[in-house]
Coordinates of C-alpha atoms in Angstrom, one line a residue:
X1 CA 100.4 80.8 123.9
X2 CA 100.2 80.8 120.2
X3 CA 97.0 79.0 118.5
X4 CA 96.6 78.7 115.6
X5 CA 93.2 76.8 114.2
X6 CA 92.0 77.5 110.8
X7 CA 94.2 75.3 108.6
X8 CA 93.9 73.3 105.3
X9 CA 95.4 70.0 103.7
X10 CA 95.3 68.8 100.5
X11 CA 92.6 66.4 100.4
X12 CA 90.4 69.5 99.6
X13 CA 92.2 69.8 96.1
X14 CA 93.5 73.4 96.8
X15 CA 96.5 72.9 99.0
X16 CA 100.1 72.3 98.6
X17 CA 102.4 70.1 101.0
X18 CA 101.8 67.5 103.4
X19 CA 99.9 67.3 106.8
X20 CA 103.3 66.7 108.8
X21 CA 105.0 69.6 106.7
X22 CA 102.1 72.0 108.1
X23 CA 103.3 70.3 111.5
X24 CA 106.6 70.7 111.0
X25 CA 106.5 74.8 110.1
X26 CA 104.4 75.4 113.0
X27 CA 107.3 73.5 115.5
X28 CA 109.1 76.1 113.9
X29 CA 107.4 79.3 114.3
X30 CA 107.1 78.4 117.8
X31 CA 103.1 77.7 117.5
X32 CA 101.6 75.8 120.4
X33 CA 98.1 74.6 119.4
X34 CA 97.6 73.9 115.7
X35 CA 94.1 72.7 114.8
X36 CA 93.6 71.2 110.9
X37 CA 90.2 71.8 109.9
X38 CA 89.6 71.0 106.4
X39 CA 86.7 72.1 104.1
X40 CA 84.0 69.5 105.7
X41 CA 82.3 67.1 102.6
X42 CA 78.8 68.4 101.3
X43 CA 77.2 67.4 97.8
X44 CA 78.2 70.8 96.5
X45 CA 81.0 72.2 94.8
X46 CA 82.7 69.0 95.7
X47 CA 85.8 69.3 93.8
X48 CA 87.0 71.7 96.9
X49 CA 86.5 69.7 99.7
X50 CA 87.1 66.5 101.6
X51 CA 85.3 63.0 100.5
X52 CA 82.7 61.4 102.6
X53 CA 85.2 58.7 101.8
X54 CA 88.1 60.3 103.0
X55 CA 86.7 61.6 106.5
X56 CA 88.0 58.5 108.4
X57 CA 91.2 58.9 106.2
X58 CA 92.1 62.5 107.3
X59 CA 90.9 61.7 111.1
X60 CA 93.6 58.8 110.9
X61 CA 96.0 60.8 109.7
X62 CA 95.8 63.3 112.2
X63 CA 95.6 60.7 114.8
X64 CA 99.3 59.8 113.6
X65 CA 100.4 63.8 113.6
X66 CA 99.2 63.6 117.3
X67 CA 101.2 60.8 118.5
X68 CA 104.3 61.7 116.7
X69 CA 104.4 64.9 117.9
X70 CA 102.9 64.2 121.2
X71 CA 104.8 66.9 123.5
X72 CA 106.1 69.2 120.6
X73 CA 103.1 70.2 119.5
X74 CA 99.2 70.0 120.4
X75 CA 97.5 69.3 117.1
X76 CA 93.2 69.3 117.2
X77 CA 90.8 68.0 114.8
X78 CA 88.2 70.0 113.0
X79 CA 86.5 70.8 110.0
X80 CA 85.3 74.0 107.9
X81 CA 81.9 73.7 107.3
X82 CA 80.2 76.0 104.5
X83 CA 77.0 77.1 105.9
X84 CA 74.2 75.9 103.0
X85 CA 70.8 75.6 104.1
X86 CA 69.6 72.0 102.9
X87 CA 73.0 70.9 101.9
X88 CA 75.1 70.8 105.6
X89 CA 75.2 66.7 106.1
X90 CA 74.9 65.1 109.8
X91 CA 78.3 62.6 109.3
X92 CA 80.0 66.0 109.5
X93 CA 77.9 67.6 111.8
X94 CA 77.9 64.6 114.4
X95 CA 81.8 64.2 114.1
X96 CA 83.8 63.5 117.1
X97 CA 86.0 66.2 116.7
X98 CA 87.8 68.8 118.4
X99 CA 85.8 71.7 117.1
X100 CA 83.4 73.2 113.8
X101 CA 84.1 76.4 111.6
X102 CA 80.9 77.7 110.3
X103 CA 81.6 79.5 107.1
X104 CA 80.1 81.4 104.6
X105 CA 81.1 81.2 101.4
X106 CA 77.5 81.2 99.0
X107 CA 75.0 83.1 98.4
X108 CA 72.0 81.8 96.9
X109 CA 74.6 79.6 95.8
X110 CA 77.5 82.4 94.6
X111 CA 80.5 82.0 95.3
X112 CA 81.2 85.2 96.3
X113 CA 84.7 85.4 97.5
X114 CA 86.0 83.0 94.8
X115 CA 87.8 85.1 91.6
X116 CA 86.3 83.3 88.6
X117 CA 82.7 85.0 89.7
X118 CA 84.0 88.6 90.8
X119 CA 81.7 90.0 87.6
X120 CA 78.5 89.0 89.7
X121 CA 79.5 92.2 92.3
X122 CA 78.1 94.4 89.2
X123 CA 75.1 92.8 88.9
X124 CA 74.3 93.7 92.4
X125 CA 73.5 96.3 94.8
X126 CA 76.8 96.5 97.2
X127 CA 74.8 96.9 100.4
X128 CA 72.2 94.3 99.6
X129 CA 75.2 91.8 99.3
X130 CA 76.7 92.9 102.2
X131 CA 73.0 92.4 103.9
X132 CA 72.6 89.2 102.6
X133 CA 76.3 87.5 103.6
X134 CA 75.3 88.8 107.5
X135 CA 72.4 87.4 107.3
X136 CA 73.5 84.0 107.0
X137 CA 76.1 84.3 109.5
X138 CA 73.3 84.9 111.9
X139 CA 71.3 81.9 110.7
X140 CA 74.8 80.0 110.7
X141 CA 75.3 80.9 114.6
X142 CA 71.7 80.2 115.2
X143 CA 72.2 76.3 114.2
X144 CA 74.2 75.9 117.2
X145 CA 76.1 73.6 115.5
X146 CA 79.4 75.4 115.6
X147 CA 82.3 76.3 117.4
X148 CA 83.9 79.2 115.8
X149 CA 82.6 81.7 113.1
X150 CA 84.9 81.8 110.0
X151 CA 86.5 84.7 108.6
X152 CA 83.8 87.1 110.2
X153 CA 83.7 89.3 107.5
X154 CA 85.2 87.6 104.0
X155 CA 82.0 89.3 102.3
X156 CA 84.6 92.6 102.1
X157 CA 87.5 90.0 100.5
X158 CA 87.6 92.2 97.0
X159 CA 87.4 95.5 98.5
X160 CA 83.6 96.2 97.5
X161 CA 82.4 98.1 100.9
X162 CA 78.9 99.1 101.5
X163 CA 77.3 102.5 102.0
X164 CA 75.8 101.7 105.2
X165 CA 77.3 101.3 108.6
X166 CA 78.9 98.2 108.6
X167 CA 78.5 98.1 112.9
X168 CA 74.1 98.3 111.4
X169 CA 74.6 95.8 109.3
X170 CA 76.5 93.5 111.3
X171 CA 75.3 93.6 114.5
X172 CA 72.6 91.7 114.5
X173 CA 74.6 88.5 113.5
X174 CA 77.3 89.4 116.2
X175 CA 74.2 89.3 119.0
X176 CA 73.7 85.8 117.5
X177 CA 77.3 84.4 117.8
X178 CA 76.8 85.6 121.2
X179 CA 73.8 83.9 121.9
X180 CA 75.3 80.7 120.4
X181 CA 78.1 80.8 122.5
X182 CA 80.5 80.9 119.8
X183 CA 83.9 82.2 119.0
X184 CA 85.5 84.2 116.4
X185 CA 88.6 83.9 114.8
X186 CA 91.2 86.9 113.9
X187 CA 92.3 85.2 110.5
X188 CA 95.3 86.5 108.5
X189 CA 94.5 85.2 105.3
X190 CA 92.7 88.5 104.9
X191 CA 96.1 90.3 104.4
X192 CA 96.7 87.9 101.4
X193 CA 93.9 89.2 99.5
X194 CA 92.9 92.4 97.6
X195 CA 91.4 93.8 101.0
X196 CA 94.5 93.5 102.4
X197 CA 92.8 93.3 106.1
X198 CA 92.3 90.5 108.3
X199 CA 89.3 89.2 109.3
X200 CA 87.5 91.0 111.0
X201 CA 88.2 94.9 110.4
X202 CA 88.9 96.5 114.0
X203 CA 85.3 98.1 113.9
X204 CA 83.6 94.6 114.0
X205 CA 86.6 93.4 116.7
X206 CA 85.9 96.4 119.3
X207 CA 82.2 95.2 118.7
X208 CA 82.7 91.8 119.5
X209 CA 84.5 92.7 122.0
X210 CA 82.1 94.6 123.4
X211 CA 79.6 92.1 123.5
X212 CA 82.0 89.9 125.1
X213 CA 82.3 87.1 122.5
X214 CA 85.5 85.2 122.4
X215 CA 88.3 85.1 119.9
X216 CA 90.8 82.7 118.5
X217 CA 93.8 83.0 115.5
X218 CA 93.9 81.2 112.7
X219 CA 96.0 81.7 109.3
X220 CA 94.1 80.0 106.9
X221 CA 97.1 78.1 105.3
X222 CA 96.4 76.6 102.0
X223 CA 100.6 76.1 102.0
X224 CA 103.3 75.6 104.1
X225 CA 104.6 79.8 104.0
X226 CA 101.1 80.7 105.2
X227 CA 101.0 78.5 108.5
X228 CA 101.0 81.4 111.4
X229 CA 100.9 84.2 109.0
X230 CA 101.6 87.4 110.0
X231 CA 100.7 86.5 113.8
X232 CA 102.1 89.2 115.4
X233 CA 99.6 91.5 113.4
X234 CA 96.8 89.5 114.8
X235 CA 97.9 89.5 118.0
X236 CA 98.5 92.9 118.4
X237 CA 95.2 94.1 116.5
X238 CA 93.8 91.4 119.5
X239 CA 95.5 92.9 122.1
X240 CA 94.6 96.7 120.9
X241 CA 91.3 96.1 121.4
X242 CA 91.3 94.6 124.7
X243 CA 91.9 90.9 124.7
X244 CA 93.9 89.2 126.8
X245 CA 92.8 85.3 125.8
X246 CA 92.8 83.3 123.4
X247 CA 90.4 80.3 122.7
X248 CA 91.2 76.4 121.5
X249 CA 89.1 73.6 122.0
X250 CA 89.0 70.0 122.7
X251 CA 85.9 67.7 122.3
X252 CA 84.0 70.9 121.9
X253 CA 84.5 72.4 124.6
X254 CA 86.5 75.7 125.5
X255 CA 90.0 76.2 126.8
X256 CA 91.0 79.6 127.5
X257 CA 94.9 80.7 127.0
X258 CA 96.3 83.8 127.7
X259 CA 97.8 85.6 124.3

């Protein structure tokens, strides 16, 4: 069973090619579940996300994608929400969709992965950023609003790795994903940046595996060449570890595949 759930159109402003080209691709690479889950409306950087306006839009449109490619293909609905205290908005939290990515992509309103504000990384102490980005994912899990926890550990995107254990630093927020009954995804797109690692590193997998939380795939396609990327890498980093299932969801709720 190939999954594949973290997945972007252009209606966020940062993504080439159409929803049915996306569709199309994974047909081709032989993908079974494809979820779209575009970066959810908030008033905040809003130039990189979905409209309020366009919410019913993109749920119609994947509507369509689901009954033209009814028995090809299982496409979900979702959305990428960036975890924000005070700025997270209840149309997208109270959707009736498939499943929620809680992400973290700000801190203290930093964009910390984003290129244009790398310089900030010298203007701070490594491990107190580090600190910091897992201690939102633990107050992201703790919502209980969410499904999956995205791109575990983007915080190490640029290659700028703490001094202290990362399993110390971590672990806390992994013991809350597990608490929120939550899943993590192994997401490629990590192999497309400077880290050149997906998401998570094996250290933080074997934890998580350890503690028994469950795992999806996702690629994180902005484009059409990055829809399943590099799955076999993900699946055998899953596999390595000790997994033998896979997660998707529909109307919230679990399904377990085997990988």
């Amino acid at each position: 069973m190939r999954i594949d759930l973290h997945n972007h159109t252009t209606r966020c402003n940062h993504a080439k090619g159409s929803m049915e080209s996306y569709i199309e691709r994974a047909i081709e690479l032989g993908i079974d579940i494809y979820g779209f889950s575009e970066h959810a409306p908030m008033n905040f950087d809003e130039h990189y996300r979905l409209k309020f306006s366009e919410m019913g839009l993109y749920t119609s449109e994947v509507e369509m994608l689901q009954e033209k490619y009814k028995g090809q293909i299982k496409i979900l609905l979702g959305y990428e929400v960036d975890y924000l205290e005070g700025k997270m908005d209840s149309r997208v939290l109270n959707a009736d969709v498939d499943y929620l990515i809680g992400s973290v992509h700000f801190l203290d309103e930093w964009g910390f992965d984003n290129p244009e504000f790398i310089a900030e990384y010298q203007n701070r102490d490594i491990d107190t950023i580090w600190q910091e980005y897992f201690n939102a994912i633990e107050a992201m899990a703790k919502m209980g609003q969410f499904e999956i926890v995205g791109h575990l550990d983007l915080i190490k995107v640029f290659n700028f790795m703490p001094k202290k254990d990362i399993r110390t630093i971590a672990t806390p927020a992994l013991k809350a994903i597990k608490a929120s009954n939550m899943v993590i995804e192994l997401n490629s797109a990590g192999l497309r940046k400077p880290v050149k690692e997906i998401y998570p590193s094996p250290l933080l997998l074997e934890l998580a595996y350890e503690l028994e939380i469950p795992i999806t795939f996702s690629s994180d396609a902005h484009a059409i060449g990055q829809v399943g990327y590099r799955y076999s890498e993900a699946k055998e980093l899953a596999t390595k570890v000790g997994y033998t299932q896979a997660v998707s969801f529909e109307k919230r709720e679990k399904l377990f595949h085997t990988i």
